[in-house]
Tab-separated table of C-alpha atoms in Angstrom:
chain	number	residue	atom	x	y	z
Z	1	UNK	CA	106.907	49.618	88.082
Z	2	UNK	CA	107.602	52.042	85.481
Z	3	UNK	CA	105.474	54.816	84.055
Z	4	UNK	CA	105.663	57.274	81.128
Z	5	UNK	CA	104.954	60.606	81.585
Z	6	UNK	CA	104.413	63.856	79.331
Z	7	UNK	CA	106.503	66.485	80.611
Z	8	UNK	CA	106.755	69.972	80.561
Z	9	UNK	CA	109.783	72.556	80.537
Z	10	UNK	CA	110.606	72.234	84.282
Z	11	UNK	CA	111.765	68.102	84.979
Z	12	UNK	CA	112.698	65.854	87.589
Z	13	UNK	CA	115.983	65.011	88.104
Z	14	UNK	CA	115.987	60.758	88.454
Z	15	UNK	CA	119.780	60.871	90.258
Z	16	UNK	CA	118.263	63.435	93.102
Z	17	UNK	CA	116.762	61.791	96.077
Z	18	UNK	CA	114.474	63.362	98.770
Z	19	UNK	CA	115.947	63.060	102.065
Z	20	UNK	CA	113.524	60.217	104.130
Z	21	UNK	CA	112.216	61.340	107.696
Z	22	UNK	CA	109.774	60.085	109.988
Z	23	UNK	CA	107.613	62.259	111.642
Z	24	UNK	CA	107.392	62.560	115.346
Z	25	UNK	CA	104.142	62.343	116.480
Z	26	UNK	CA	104.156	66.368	117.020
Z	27	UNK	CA	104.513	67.126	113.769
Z	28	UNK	CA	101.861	64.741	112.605
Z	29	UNK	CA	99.168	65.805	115.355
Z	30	UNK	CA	99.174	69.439	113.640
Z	31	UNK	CA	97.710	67.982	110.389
Z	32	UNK	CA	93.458	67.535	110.029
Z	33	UNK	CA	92.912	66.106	106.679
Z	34	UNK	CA	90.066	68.468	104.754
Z	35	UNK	CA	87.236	66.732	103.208
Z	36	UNK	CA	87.314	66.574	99.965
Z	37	UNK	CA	83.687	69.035	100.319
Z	38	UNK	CA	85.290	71.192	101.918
Z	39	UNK	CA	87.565	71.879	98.732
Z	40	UNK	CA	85.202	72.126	96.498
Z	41	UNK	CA	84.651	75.893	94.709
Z	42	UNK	CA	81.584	77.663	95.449
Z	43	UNK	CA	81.457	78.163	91.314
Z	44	UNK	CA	82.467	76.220	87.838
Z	45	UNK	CA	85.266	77.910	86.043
Z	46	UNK	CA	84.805	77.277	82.790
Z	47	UNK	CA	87.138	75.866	80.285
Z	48	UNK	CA	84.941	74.939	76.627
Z	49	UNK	CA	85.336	77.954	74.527
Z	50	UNK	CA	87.551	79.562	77.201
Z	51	UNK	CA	89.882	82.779	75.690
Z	52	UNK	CA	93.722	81.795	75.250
Z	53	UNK	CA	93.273	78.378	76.192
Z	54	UNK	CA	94.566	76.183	73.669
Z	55	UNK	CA	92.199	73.315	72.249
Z	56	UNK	CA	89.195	74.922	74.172
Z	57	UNK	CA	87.063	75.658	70.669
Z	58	UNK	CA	87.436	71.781	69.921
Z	59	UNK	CA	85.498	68.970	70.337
Z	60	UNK	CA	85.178	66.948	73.215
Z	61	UNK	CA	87.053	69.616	75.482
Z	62	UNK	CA	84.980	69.067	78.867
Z	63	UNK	CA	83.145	72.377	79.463
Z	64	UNK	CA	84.222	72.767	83.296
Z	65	UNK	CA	86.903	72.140	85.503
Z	66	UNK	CA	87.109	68.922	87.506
Z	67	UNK	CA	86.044	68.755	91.179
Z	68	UNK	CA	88.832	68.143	93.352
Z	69	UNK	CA	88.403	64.036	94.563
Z	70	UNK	CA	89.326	62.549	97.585
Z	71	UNK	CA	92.963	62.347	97.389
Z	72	UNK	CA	93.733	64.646	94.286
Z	73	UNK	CA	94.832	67.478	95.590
Z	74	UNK	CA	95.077	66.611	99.345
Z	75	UNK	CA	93.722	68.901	101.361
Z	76	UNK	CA	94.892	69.495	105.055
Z	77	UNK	CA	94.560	71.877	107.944
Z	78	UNK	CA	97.540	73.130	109.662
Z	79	UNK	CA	96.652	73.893	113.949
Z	80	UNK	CA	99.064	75.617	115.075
Z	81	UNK	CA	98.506	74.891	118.890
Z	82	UNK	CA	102.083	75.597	119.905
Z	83	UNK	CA	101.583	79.256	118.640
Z	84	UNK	CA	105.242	78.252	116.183
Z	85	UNK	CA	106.440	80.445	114.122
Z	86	UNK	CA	105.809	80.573	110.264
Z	87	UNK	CA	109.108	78.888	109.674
Z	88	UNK	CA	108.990	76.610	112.548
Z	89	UNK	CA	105.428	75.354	110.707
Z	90	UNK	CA	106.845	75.386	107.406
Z	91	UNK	CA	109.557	73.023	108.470
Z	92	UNK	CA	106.866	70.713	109.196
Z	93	UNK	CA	104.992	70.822	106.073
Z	94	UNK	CA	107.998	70.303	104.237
Z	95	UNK	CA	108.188	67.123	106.550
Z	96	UNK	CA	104.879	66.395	105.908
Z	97	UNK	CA	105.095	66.722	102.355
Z	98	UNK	CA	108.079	64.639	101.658
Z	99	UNK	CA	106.687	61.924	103.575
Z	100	UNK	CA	103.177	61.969	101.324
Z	101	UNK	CA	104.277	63.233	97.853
Z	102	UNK	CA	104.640	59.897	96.661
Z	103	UNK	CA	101.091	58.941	96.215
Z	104	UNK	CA	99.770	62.792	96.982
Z	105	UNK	CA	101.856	64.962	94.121
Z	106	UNK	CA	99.390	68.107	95.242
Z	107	UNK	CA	99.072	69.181	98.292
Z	108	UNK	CA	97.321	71.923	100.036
Z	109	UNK	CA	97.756	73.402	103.223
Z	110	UNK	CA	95.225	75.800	104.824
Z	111	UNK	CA	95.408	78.053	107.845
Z	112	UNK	CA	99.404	79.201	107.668
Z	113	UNK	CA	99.938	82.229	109.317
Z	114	UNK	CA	101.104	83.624	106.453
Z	115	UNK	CA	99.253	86.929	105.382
Z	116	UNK	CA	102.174	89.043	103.114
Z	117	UNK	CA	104.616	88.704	100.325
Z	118	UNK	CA	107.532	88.404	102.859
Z	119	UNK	CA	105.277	85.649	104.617
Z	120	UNK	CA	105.969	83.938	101.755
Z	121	UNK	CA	109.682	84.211	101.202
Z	122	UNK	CA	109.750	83.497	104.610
Z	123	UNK	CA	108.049	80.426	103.395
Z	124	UNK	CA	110.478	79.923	100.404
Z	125	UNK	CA	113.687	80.318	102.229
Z	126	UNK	CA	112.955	77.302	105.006
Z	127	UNK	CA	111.724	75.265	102.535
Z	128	UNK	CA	114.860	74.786	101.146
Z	129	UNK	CA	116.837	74.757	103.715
Z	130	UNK	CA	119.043	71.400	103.880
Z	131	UNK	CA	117.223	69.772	101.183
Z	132	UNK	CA	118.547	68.867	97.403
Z	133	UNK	CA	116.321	71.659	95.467
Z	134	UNK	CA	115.936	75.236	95.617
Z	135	UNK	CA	112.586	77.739	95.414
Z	136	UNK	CA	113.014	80.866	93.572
Z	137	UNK	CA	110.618	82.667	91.082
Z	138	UNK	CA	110.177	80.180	87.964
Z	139	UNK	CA	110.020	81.803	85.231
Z	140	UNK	CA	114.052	83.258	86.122
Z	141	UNK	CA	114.694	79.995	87.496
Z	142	UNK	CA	113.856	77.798	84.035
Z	143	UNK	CA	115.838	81.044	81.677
Z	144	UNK	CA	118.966	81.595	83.747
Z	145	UNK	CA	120.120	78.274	85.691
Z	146	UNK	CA	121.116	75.222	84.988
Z	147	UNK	CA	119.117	73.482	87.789
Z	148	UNK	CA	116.499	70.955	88.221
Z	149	UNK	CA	112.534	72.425	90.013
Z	150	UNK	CA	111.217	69.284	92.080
Z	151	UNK	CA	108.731	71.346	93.438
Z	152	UNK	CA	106.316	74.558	92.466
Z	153	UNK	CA	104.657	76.838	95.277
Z	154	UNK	CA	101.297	78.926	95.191
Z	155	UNK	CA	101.060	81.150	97.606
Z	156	UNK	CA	96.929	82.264	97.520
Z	157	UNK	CA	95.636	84.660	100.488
Z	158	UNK	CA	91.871	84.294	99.327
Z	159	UNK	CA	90.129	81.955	96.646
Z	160	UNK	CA	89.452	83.599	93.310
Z	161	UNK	CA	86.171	85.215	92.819
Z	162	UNK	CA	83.759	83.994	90.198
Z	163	UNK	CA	85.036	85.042	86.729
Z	164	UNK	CA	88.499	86.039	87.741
Z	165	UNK	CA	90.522	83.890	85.775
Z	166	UNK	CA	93.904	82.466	86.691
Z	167	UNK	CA	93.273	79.158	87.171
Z	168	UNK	CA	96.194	76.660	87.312
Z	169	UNK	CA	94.507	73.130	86.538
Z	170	UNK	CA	96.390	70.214	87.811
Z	171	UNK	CA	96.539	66.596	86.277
Z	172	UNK	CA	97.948	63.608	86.997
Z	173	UNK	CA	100.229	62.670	83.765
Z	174	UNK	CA	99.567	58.986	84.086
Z	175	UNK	CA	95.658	59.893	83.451
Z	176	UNK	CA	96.994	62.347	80.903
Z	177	UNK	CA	98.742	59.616	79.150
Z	178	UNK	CA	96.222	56.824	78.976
Z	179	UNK	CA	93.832	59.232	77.717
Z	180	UNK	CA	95.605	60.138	74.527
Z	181	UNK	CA	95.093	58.595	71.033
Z	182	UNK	CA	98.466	55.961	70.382
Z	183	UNK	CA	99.041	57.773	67.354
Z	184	UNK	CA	99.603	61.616	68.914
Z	185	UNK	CA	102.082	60.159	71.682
Z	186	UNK	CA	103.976	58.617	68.700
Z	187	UNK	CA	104.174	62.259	66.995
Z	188	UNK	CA	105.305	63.683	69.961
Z	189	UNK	CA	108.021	61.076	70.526
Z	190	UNK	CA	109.230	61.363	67.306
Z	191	UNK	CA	109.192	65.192	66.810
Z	192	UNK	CA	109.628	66.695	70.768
Z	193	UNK	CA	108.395	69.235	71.861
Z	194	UNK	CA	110.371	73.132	70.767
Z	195	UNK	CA	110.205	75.415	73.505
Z	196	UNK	CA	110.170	78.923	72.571
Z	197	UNK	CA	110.907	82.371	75.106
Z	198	UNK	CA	110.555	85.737	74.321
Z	199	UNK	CA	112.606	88.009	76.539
Z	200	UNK	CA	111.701	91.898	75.347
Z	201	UNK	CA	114.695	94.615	75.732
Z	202	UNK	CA	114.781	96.694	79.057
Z	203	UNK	CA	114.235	99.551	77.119
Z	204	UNK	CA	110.992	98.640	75.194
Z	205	UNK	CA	109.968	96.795	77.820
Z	206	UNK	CA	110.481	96.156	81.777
Z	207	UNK	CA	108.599	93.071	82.279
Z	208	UNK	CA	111.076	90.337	82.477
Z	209	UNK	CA	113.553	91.711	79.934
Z	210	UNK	CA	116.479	89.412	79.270
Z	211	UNK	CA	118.769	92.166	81.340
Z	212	UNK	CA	116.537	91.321	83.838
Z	213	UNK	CA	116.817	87.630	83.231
Z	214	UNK	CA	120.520	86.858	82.517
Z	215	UNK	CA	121.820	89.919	84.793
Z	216	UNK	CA	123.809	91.188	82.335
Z	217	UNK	CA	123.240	93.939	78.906
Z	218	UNK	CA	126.338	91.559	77.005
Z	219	UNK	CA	124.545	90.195	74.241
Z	220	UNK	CA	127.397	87.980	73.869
Z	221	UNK	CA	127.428	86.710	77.313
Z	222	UNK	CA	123.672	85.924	77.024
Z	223	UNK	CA	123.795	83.810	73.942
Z	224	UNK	CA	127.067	82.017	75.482
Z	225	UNK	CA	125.082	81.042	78.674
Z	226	UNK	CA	121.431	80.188	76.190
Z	227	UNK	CA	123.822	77.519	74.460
Z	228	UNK	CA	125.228	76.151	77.833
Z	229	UNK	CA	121.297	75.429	78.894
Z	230	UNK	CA	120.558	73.885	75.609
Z	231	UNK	CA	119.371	76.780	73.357
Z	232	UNK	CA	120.400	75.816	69.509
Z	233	UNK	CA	118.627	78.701	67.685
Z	234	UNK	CA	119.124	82.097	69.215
Z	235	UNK	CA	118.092	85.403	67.787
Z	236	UNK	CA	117.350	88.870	68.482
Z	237	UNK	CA	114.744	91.071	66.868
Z	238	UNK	CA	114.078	94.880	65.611
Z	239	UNK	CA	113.776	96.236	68.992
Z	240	UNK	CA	116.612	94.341	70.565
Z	241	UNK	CA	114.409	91.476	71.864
Z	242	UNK	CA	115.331	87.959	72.757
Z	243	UNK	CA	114.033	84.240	71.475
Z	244	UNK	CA	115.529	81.482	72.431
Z	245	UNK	CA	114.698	77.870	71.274
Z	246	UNK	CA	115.543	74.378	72.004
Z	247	UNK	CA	113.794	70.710	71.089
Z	248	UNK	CA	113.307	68.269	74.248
Z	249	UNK	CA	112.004	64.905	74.733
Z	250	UNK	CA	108.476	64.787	75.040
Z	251	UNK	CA	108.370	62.219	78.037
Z	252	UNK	CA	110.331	61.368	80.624
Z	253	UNK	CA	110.075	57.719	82.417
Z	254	UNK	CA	109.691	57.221	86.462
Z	255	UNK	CA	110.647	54.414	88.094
């Protein structure tokens, strides 16, 4: 069975292969699946009319965000009976997950031990250990390397307040897809999609400057390694700032 799906910058790789493990029967006795209630936000977040959110002002946009349903994202519980460490547990999920991200491609796990930032890269560095993909921060990982993200991470202490903003809706592209008007999926074959980043210089600006990005203040270097990842129209503005652009297929197909 094949499927079409609508991608976005970060893709998977069809030549890499999870690694297949079965569980031992301690591993899956630490999982409680959460009702899908139980996931459910005390509030609506609202999307219709929403600031910065493209295509909110038009019609038809649905005014709310989704309830979770009963498999999408799958909720479970992790006991931790055996008092293992964070990385010891994280093993497991990783286990658990690559057994179940076939037909569960979001996947939530409550009651880590995991309370602090270097909880969380504590979290980061198992999960790659022996396996074909790495974790690092995204937004350096998609600018600088040449690699391919399987897998993104949230890392949430608390759920957001009402009104705080920040959500990160999830979809299921095959829904996405059969949802769309013929016509617009034949634009976007035809044309692709251009990806455009804006990397500000260190010295205007220390969020994420392209110093920071590329690790280097060679101009030349940094446009030499933009064309390696696929970058055909480089250019720098006024203040020494950095776009990059580059035109990609607007699907990719599974198998």
């Amino acid at each position: 069975m094949t499927s079409r799906v609508l991608t976005t910058f970060w893709r998977v790789s069809p030549g890499l292969k999870r690694p297949s493990r079965a569980l031992s029967s301690t591993t899956t006795s630490i999982f409680e699946t959460i009702p899908r209630e139980e996931l459910v936000t005390k509030f609506k977040s609202r999307l219709r009319d929403r600031p910065f959110l493209p295509g909110s002002t038009g019609g038809g946009f649905p005014e709310f965000l989704a309830e979770p349903r009963d498999s999408f994202p799958h909720g479970v519980r992790v006991h931790n009976r055996n008092q293992s460490s964070l990385a010891e547990l994280t093993e497991k999920c990783m286990e658990y997950m690559e057994e179940n991200i076939a037909h569960s491609p979001a996947i939530l796990f409550r009651d880590l031990p995991a309370k602090t930032t270097e909880d969380f890269i504590t979290i980061a560095k198992t999960s790659q250990m022996n396996r074909s993909y790495m974790v690092e921060p995204a937004i350096v990982l998609c600018l600088t390397r040449k690699v391919v993200l399987l897998l993104v991470f949230f890392f949430m202490l608390n759920e957001a307040a009402d009104g705080c903003g920040g959500e990160t809706p999830l979809v299921k592209n095959t829904e996405l897809i059969s949802k769309l008007d013929p016509d617009v999926l034949r634009k976007f074959e035809e044309k692709q999609i251009q990806y455009v980043r804006y990397m500000p210089n260190l010295a205007a600006d220390s969020y994420l400057s392209w110093q920071h990005a590329y690790q280097t203040h060679d101009r030349k270097r940094v446009e030499s390694e933009a064309k390696e990842l696929g970058y055909d129209d480089i250019t720098w503005d006024e203040s020494g700032g950095l776009y990059i652009r580059q035109k990609r297929s607007a699907f990719l197909t599974h198998r």
